[in-house]
Amino acid sequence: VTGGEALAYLADREAIRALVHACAAAIDRGDPDAVHACFTSDAAGDDVPEAGSTMHLVGNHLASIDGSTAAAETYVLRHHLGPAGSVQRVVGLRWLDELVRTDGGWRVRRRQVIVEFERARPVAS
Amino acid sequence: VTPAGLLDRLAVREVVLRYARGVDRRDLALVASCFTADCAYEGTLASGSIADALAALPERLARYARTMHFMGTQDVRLDGDRARCETACVAHHVLPDGGLTTVGVRYRDDLLRGADGWRICRRAVERVWSA
């Protein structure tokens, strides 16, 4: 592997990682335009919850690139927020993304959301 | 920092994440592929070798309907063909009755680069907290 090839690969990996993180942040901001910008125009994007109602904590991220397509798996802890800074629910989920390189950079063309667990956190009185 | 060094850092972090994927998907071959055959193991599954830990893993996983080894902090130190990686993990265990236990785990891994890439050659697992 030449230095140039290594850098090109690292740039792709970082772009994919950054895209997944940007999507999580845009969901939390309640910014549907920014969320949809992470997906190809023919992809079904996430429903965007109201701003300030979730906090997505992104963890394990693995991606494999095959030419102009890629597959990524990302672990997410989705915190559903309640009144007065409370957490009502924590959902552990995996995003299984198929990505494609477009003229505008990497985009998610298909996202499968797999819920692993859900924990209710009653609002503190 | 060279491009090759960056690839190494990424590869080291990925070995540990592949371990989590293997466990959570019940892909024991993937789990085994993260370790050298003679990897030393000290932790919650066994005390001795990775072979003992891998042998104990199916029975341990059978206790849970699902697991999610959520990993955050990864502190990587590279030294040529050797590396150390310390990983903080919150392991979510879904019980057959739908209950959930949560365990904070620290993995201290030594890794070696071989012909087939980076593998863990020594692992110490510390159960730090549970809830």
Short mmCIF file of N, CA and C in Angstrom, two decimals, chain B:
data_model
loop_
_atom_site.label_atom_id
_atom_site.label_comp_id
_atom_site.label_asym_id
_atom_site.label_seq_id
_atom_site.Cartn_x
_atom_site.Cartn_y
_atom_site.Cartn_z
N VAL B 1 3.68 11.40 12.16
CA VAL B 1 2.63 10.43 11.83
C VAL B 1 2.62 10.16 10.33
N THR B 2 2.72 8.90 9.96
CA THR B 2 2.69 8.53 8.55
C THR B 2 1.33 7.95 8.21
N PRO B 3 0.98 7.93 6.90
CA PRO B 3 -0.27 7.27 6.51
C PRO B 3 -0.32 5.82 7.01
N ALA B 4 0.81 5.13 6.94
CA ALA B 4 0.84 3.74 7.40
C ALA B 4 0.54 3.66 8.90
N GLY B 5 1.05 4.63 9.64
CA GLY B 5 0.78 4.66 11.08
C GLY B 5 -0.70 4.88 11.37
N LEU B 6 -1.33 5.74 10.56
CA LEU B 6 -2.77 5.98 10.73
C LEU B 6 -3.57 4.72 10.42
N LEU B 7 -3.15 4.01 9.36
CA LEU B 7 -3.82 2.74 9.03
C LEU B 7 -3.70 1.76 10.20
N ASP B 8 -2.50 1.73 10.81
CA ASP B 8 -2.29 0.82 11.93
C ASP B 8 -3.21 1.17 13.10
N ARG B 9 -3.30 2.46 13.41
CA ARG B 9 -4.15 2.87 14.54
C ARG B 9 -5.60 2.46 14.28
N LEU B 10 -6.06 2.68 13.04
CA LEU B 10 -7.42 2.30 12.68
C LEU B 10 -7.61 0.79 12.80
N ALA B 11 -6.62 0.05 12.28
CA ALA B 11 -6.73 -1.41 12.28
C ALA B 11 -6.77 -1.95 13.71
N VAL B 12 -5.98 -1.36 14.59
CA VAL B 12 -5.96 -1.81 15.99
C VAL B 12 -7.33 -1.58 16.64
N ARG B 13 -7.88 -0.38 16.44
CA ARG B 13 -9.20 -0.10 17.03
C ARG B 13 -10.24 -1.06 16.47
N GLU B 14 -10.11 -1.37 15.17
CA GLU B 14 -11.11 -2.22 14.52
C GLU B 14 -11.08 -3.65 15.03
N VAL B 15 -9.92 -4.14 15.42
CA VAL B 15 -9.87 -5.51 15.95
C VAL B 15 -10.78 -5.63 17.16
N VAL B 16 -10.71 -4.63 18.04
CA VAL B 16 -11.50 -4.68 19.26
C VAL B 16 -13.00 -4.53 18.93
N LEU B 17 -13.30 -3.69 17.96
CA LEU B 17 -14.70 -3.53 17.56
C LEU B 17 -15.23 -4.79 16.87
N ARG B 18 -14.36 -5.48 16.13
CA ARG B 18 -14.79 -6.73 15.50
C ARG B 18 -15.08 -7.79 16.55
N TYR B 19 -14.31 -7.75 17.64
CA TYR B 19 -14.60 -8.66 18.75
C TYR B 19 -16.04 -8.42 19.24
N ALA B 20 -16.40 -7.15 19.45
CA ALA B 20 -17.75 -6.83 19.91
C ALA B 20 -18.80 -7.30 18.89
N ARG B 21 -18.53 -7.06 17.62
CA ARG B 21 -19.46 -7.50 16.58
C ARG B 21 -19.62 -9.02 16.62
N GLY B 22 -18.50 -9.73 16.75
CA GLY B 22 -18.54 -11.19 16.76
C GLY B 22 -19.36 -11.72 17.92
N VAL B 23 -19.13 -11.15 19.11
CA VAL B 23 -19.87 -11.60 20.29
C VAL B 23 -21.36 -11.28 20.12
N ASP B 24 -21.65 -10.05 19.71
CA ASP B 24 -23.05 -9.61 19.65
C ASP B 24 -23.82 -10.32 18.53
N ARG B 25 -23.10 -10.75 17.49
CA ARG B 25 -23.77 -11.50 16.41
C ARG B 25 -23.67 -13.01 16.61
N ARG B 26 -23.05 -13.41 17.70
CA ARG B 26 -22.84 -14.84 17.97
C ARG B 26 -22.05 -15.50 16.85
N ASP B 27 -21.08 -14.74 16.33
CA ASP B 27 -20.22 -15.23 15.26
C ASP B 27 -18.89 -15.62 15.90
N LEU B 28 -18.81 -16.87 16.38
CA LEU B 28 -17.65 -17.28 17.17
C LEU B 28 -16.38 -17.34 16.33
N ALA B 29 -16.51 -17.60 15.04
CA ALA B 29 -15.33 -17.59 14.16
C ALA B 29 -14.76 -16.18 14.07
N LEU B 30 -15.63 -15.20 13.99
CA LEU B 30 -15.17 -13.80 13.95
C LEU B 30 -14.48 -13.44 15.26
N VAL B 31 -15.05 -13.88 16.37
CA VAL B 31 -14.43 -13.62 17.68
C VAL B 31 -13.03 -14.22 17.70
N ALA B 32 -12.92 -15.49 17.32
CA ALA B 32 -11.62 -16.18 17.38
C ALA B 32 -10.60 -15.49 16.49
N SER B 33 -11.06 -14.92 15.36
CA SER B 33 -10.13 -14.30 14.40
C SER B 33 -9.49 -13.03 14.95
N CYS B 34 -9.98 -12.52 16.07
CA CYS B 34 -9.42 -11.31 16.66
C CYS B 34 -8.18 -11.59 17.50
N PHE B 35 -7.89 -12.87 17.78
CA PHE B 35 -6.82 -13.23 18.71
C PHE B 35 -5.77 -14.11 18.03
N THR B 36 -4.53 -14.00 18.53
CA THR B 36 -3.54 -14.99 18.13
C THR B 36 -3.91 -16.32 18.80
N ALA B 37 -3.44 -17.42 18.21
CA ALA B 37 -3.82 -18.74 18.73
C ALA B 37 -3.32 -18.93 20.16
N ASP B 38 -2.20 -18.27 20.49
CA ASP B 38 -1.63 -18.47 21.83
C ASP B 38 -1.88 -17.26 22.74
N CYS B 39 -2.90 -16.48 22.42
CA CYS B 39 -3.19 -15.26 23.20
C CYS B 39 -3.41 -15.61 24.67
N ALA B 40 -2.79 -14.82 25.54
CA ALA B 40 -3.03 -14.96 26.98
C ALA B 40 -4.31 -14.22 27.34
N TYR B 41 -5.11 -14.82 28.23
CA TYR B 41 -6.40 -14.22 28.58
C TYR B 41 -6.61 -14.28 30.08
N GLU B 42 -6.96 -13.14 30.63
CA GLU B 42 -7.26 -13.08 32.06
C GLU B 42 -8.54 -12.28 32.19
N GLY B 43 -9.60 -12.90 32.67
CA GLY B 43 -10.82 -12.09 32.75
C GLY B 43 -12.04 -12.88 33.17
N THR B 44 -13.17 -12.43 32.69
CA THR B 44 -14.45 -12.93 33.20
C THR B 44 -14.80 -14.29 32.62
N LEU B 45 -14.18 -14.67 31.49
CA LEU B 45 -14.52 -15.95 30.87
C LEU B 45 -13.59 -17.07 31.31
N ALA B 46 -12.35 -16.72 31.60
CA ALA B 46 -11.35 -17.74 31.92
C ALA B 46 -10.13 -17.06 32.52
N SER B 47 -9.22 -17.87 32.99
CA SER B 47 -7.95 -17.38 33.47
C SER B 47 -6.88 -18.29 32.88
N GLY B 48 -6.20 -17.81 31.86
CA GLY B 48 -5.20 -18.65 31.20
C GLY B 48 -5.04 -18.28 29.75
N SER B 49 -5.71 -19.04 28.88
CA SER B 49 -5.49 -18.83 27.45
C SER B 49 -6.80 -18.44 26.76
N ILE B 50 -6.65 -17.90 25.57
CA ILE B 50 -7.83 -17.52 24.79
C ILE B 50 -8.66 -18.75 24.43
N ALA B 51 -7.99 -19.91 24.31
CA ALA B 51 -8.73 -21.12 23.99
C ALA B 51 -9.75 -21.43 25.09
N ASP B 52 -9.33 -21.23 26.35
CA ASP B 52 -10.26 -21.46 27.47
C ASP B 52 -11.42 -20.46 27.41
N ALA B 53 -11.09 -19.21 27.11
CA ALA B 53 -12.13 -18.18 27.05
C ALA B 53 -13.12 -18.47 25.93
N LEU B 54 -12.59 -18.84 24.75
CA LEU B 54 -13.47 -19.12 23.61
C LEU B 54 -14.36 -20.34 23.90
N ALA B 55 -13.79 -21.31 24.64
CA ALA B 55 -14.58 -22.49 24.97
C ALA B 55 -15.72 -22.16 25.92
N ALA B 56 -15.50 -21.16 26.78
CA ALA B 56 -16.52 -20.79 27.77
C ALA B 56 -17.57 -19.84 27.20
N LEU B 57 -17.26 -19.24 26.05
CA LEU B 57 -18.11 -18.16 25.53
C LEU B 57 -19.53 -18.61 25.14
N PRO B 58 -19.69 -19.74 24.43
CA PRO B 58 -21.07 -20.10 24.02
C PRO B 58 -22.01 -20.27 25.20
N GLU B 59 -21.52 -20.92 26.26
CA GLU B 59 -22.39 -21.13 27.42
C GLU B 59 -22.74 -19.80 28.08
N ARG B 60 -21.75 -18.90 28.14
CA ARG B 60 -21.99 -17.58 28.74
C ARG B 60 -23.03 -16.81 27.93
N LEU B 61 -22.88 -16.85 26.62
CA LEU B 61 -23.81 -16.10 25.76
C LEU B 61 -25.21 -16.69 25.79
N ALA B 62 -25.31 -17.99 26.09
CA ALA B 62 -26.62 -18.65 26.12
C ALA B 62 -27.49 -18.10 27.25
N ARG B 63 -26.86 -17.41 28.22
CA ARG B 63 -27.63 -16.81 29.31
C ARG B 63 -28.48 -15.63 28.85
N TYR B 64 -28.09 -15.06 27.71
CA TYR B 64 -28.69 -13.80 27.28
C TYR B 64 -29.42 -13.97 25.95
N ALA B 65 -30.53 -13.25 25.84
CA ALA B 65 -31.25 -13.23 24.57
C ALA B 65 -30.45 -12.44 23.53
N ARG B 66 -29.85 -11.36 23.99
CA ARG B 66 -29.03 -10.53 23.11
C ARG B 66 -27.98 -9.83 23.96
N THR B 67 -26.93 -9.40 23.31
CA THR B 67 -25.94 -8.55 23.99
C THR B 67 -25.58 -7.39 23.06
N MET B 68 -25.18 -6.29 23.68
CA MET B 68 -24.68 -5.16 22.91
C MET B 68 -23.46 -4.60 23.65
N HIS B 69 -22.29 -4.84 23.10
CA HIS B 69 -21.06 -4.35 23.70
C HIS B 69 -20.75 -2.98 23.11
N PHE B 70 -21.24 -1.96 23.82
CA PHE B 70 -21.13 -0.58 23.33
C PHE B 70 -19.78 -0.02 23.77
N MET B 71 -18.95 0.33 22.80
CA MET B 71 -17.59 0.75 23.10
C MET B 71 -17.39 2.23 22.79
N GLY B 72 -16.69 2.89 23.70
CA GLY B 72 -16.39 4.30 23.50
C GLY B 72 -14.89 4.51 23.44
N THR B 73 -14.35 5.01 24.53
CA THR B 73 -12.93 5.31 24.65
C THR B 73 -12.04 4.19 24.14
N GLN B 74 -11.14 4.51 23.23
CA GLN B 74 -10.10 3.56 22.83
C GLN B 74 -8.77 4.29 22.82
N ASP B 75 -7.91 3.90 23.75
CA ASP B 75 -6.59 4.53 23.90
C ASP B 75 -5.57 3.60 23.26
N VAL B 76 -5.02 4.03 22.12
CA VAL B 76 -4.12 3.19 21.33
C VAL B 76 -2.69 3.71 21.43
N ARG B 77 -1.76 2.81 21.73
CA ARG B 77 -0.32 3.14 21.69
C ARG B 77 0.34 2.18 20.71
N LEU B 78 0.97 2.78 19.69
CA LEU B 78 1.64 1.96 18.67
C LEU B 78 3.13 1.90 18.95
N ASP B 79 3.71 0.73 18.70
CA ASP B 79 5.16 0.59 18.81
C ASP B 79 5.59 -0.43 17.75
N GLY B 80 5.76 0.05 16.52
CA GLY B 80 6.17 -0.84 15.43
C GLY B 80 5.11 -1.88 15.15
N ASP B 81 5.50 -3.15 15.29
CA ASP B 81 4.56 -4.25 15.03
C ASP B 81 3.79 -4.66 16.28
N ARG B 82 3.92 -3.84 17.32
CA ARG B 82 3.18 -4.10 18.56
C ARG B 82 2.29 -2.92 18.87
N ALA B 83 1.24 -3.16 19.62
CA ALA B 83 0.37 -2.07 20.02
C ALA B 83 -0.32 -2.44 21.32
N ARG B 84 -0.76 -1.41 22.01
CA ARG B 84 -1.61 -1.59 23.17
C ARG B 84 -2.88 -0.81 22.92
N CYS B 85 -3.99 -1.37 23.33
CA CYS B 85 -5.26 -0.66 23.19
C CYS B 85 -6.09 -0.90 24.43
N GLU B 86 -6.47 0.18 25.07
CA GLU B 86 -7.35 0.08 26.23
C GLU B 86 -8.71 0.61 25.82
N THR B 87 -9.74 -0.20 26.04
CA THR B 87 -11.09 0.13 25.57
C THR B 87 -12.07 0.11 26.72
N ALA B 88 -12.87 1.16 26.82
CA ALA B 88 -13.97 1.18 27.80
C ALA B 88 -15.25 0.77 27.09
N CYS B 89 -15.99 -0.13 27.73
CA CYS B 89 -17.18 -0.72 27.11
C CYS B 89 -18.30 -0.77 28.12
N VAL B 90 -19.51 -0.46 27.68
CA VAL B 90 -20.70 -0.72 28.48
C VAL B 90 -21.44 -1.85 27.80
N ALA B 91 -21.45 -3.00 28.46
CA ALA B 91 -22.08 -4.19 27.88
C ALA B 91 -23.51 -4.29 28.37
N HIS B 92 -24.44 -4.29 27.42
CA HIS B 92 -25.86 -4.43 27.74
C HIS B 92 -26.25 -5.87 27.48
N HIS B 93 -26.74 -6.55 28.52
CA HIS B 93 -27.15 -7.94 28.41
C HIS B 93 -28.66 -8.02 28.54
N VAL B 94 -29.32 -8.47 27.49
CA VAL B 94 -30.77 -8.65 27.53
C VAL B 94 -31.05 -10.08 28.00
N LEU B 95 -31.78 -10.19 29.10
CA LEU B 95 -32.08 -11.50 29.67
C LEU B 95 -33.26 -12.13 28.95
N PRO B 96 -33.39 -13.46 29.04
CA PRO B 96 -34.51 -14.12 28.35
C PRO B 96 -35.87 -13.60 28.79
N ASP B 97 -35.98 -13.13 30.05
CA ASP B 97 -37.28 -12.61 30.51
C ASP B 97 -37.49 -11.15 30.12
N GLY B 98 -36.57 -10.61 29.33
CA GLY B 98 -36.71 -9.22 28.88
C GLY B 98 -35.98 -8.23 29.78
N GLY B 99 -35.50 -8.70 30.93
CA GLY B 99 -34.73 -7.81 31.80
C GLY B 99 -33.40 -7.44 31.17
N LEU B 100 -32.76 -6.47 31.83
CA LEU B 100 -31.53 -5.94 31.24
C LEU B 100 -30.51 -5.74 32.35
N THR B 101 -29.30 -6.22 32.14
CA THR B 101 -28.21 -5.88 33.04
C THR B 101 -27.16 -5.10 32.25
N THR B 102 -26.51 -4.20 32.95
CA THR B 102 -25.53 -3.33 32.31
C THR B 102 -24.23 -3.43 33.08
N VAL B 103 -23.15 -3.67 32.36
CA VAL B 103 -21.86 -3.88 33.00
C VAL B 103 -20.82 -2.99 32.32
N GLY B 104 -20.07 -2.27 33.14
CA GLY B 104 -18.95 -1.49 32.62
C GLY B 104 -17.70 -2.35 32.61
N VAL B 105 -17.07 -2.48 31.45
CA VAL B 105 -15.94 -3.39 31.28
C VAL B 105 -14.76 -2.62 30.69
N ARG B 106 -13.57 -2.93 31.19
CA ARG B 106 -12.37 -2.37 30.58
C ARG B 106 -11.55 -3.50 29.98
N TYR B 107 -11.23 -3.36 28.69
CA TYR B 107 -10.37 -4.34 28.02
C TYR B 107 -8.99 -3.74 27.88
N ARG B 108 -7.99 -4.47 28.37
CA ARG B 108 -6.59 -4.05 28.16
C ARG B 108 -5.96 -5.07 27.22
N ASP B 109 -5.70 -4.62 26.01
CA ASP B 109 -5.23 -5.53 24.97
C ASP B 109 -3.83 -5.18 24.51
N ASP B 110 -3.00 -6.21 24.35
CA ASP B 110 -1.75 -6.09 23.61
C ASP B 110 -1.98 -6.74 22.26
N LEU B 111 -1.50 -6.10 21.21
CA LEU B 111 -1.72 -6.62 19.86
C LEU B 111 -0.39 -6.78 19.14
N LEU B 112 -0.39 -7.71 18.19
CA LEU B 112 0.77 -7.98 17.36
C LEU B 112 0.34 -7.92 15.90
N ARG B 113 1.22 -7.35 15.07
CA ARG B 113 0.95 -7.38 13.64
C ARG B 113 1.62 -8.63 13.06
N GLY B 114 0.82 -9.48 12.45
CA GLY B 114 1.35 -10.68 11.81
C GLY B 114 1.08 -10.63 10.32
N ALA B 115 1.29 -11.77 9.66
CA ALA B 115 1.10 -11.84 8.22
C ALA B 115 -0.34 -11.53 7.84
N ASP B 116 -1.28 -11.85 8.72
CA ASP B 116 -2.70 -11.63 8.42
C ASP B 116 -3.26 -10.44 9.18
N GLY B 117 -2.41 -9.50 9.51
CA GLY B 117 -2.90 -8.27 10.13
C GLY B 117 -2.77 -8.28 11.65
N TRP B 118 -3.40 -7.29 12.27
CA TRP B 118 -3.29 -7.13 13.72
C TRP B 118 -4.20 -8.12 14.44
N ARG B 119 -3.66 -8.70 15.51
CA ARG B 119 -4.47 -9.57 16.37
C ARG B 119 -4.10 -9.31 17.83
N ILE B 120 -5.04 -9.58 18.70
CA ILE B 120 -4.79 -9.44 20.14
C ILE B 120 -3.97 -10.63 20.61
N CYS B 121 -2.84 -10.35 21.28
CA CYS B 121 -1.98 -11.44 21.76
C CYS B 121 -2.02 -11.55 23.29
N ARG B 122 -2.60 -10.57 23.96
CA ARG B 122 -2.80 -10.66 25.41
C ARG B 122 -4.00 -9.80 25.77
N ARG B 123 -4.92 -10.36 26.52
CA ARG B 123 -6.09 -9.59 26.92
C ARG B 123 -6.34 -9.74 28.40
N ALA B 124 -6.57 -8.60 29.06
CA ALA B 124 -7.03 -8.60 30.45
C ALA B 124 -8.37 -7.88 30.48
N VAL B 125 -9.38 -8.53 31.03
CA VAL B 125 -10.73 -7.96 31.09
C VAL B 125 -11.06 -7.66 32.54
N GLU B 126 -11.46 -6.43 32.78
CA GLU B 126 -11.81 -6.02 34.14
C GLU B 126 -13.27 -5.58 34.17
N ARG B 127 -14.01 -6.21 35.04
CA ARG B 127 -15.39 -5.80 35.25
C ARG B 127 -15.36 -4.64 36.24
N VAL B 128 -15.70 -3.46 35.79
CA VAL B 128 -15.49 -2.26 36.59
C VAL B 128 -16.71 -1.90 37.43
N TRP B 129 -17.90 -2.04 36.82
CA TRP B 129 -19.14 -1.73 37.55
C TRP B 129 -20.29 -2.50 36.93
N SER B 130 -21.38 -2.60 37.64
CA SER B 130 -22.58 -3.20 37.04
C SER B 130 -23.81 -2.53 37.61
N ALA B 131 -24.89 -2.60 36.85
CA ALA B 131 -26.14 -1.95 37.26
C ALA B 131 -27.30 -2.75 36.69
#
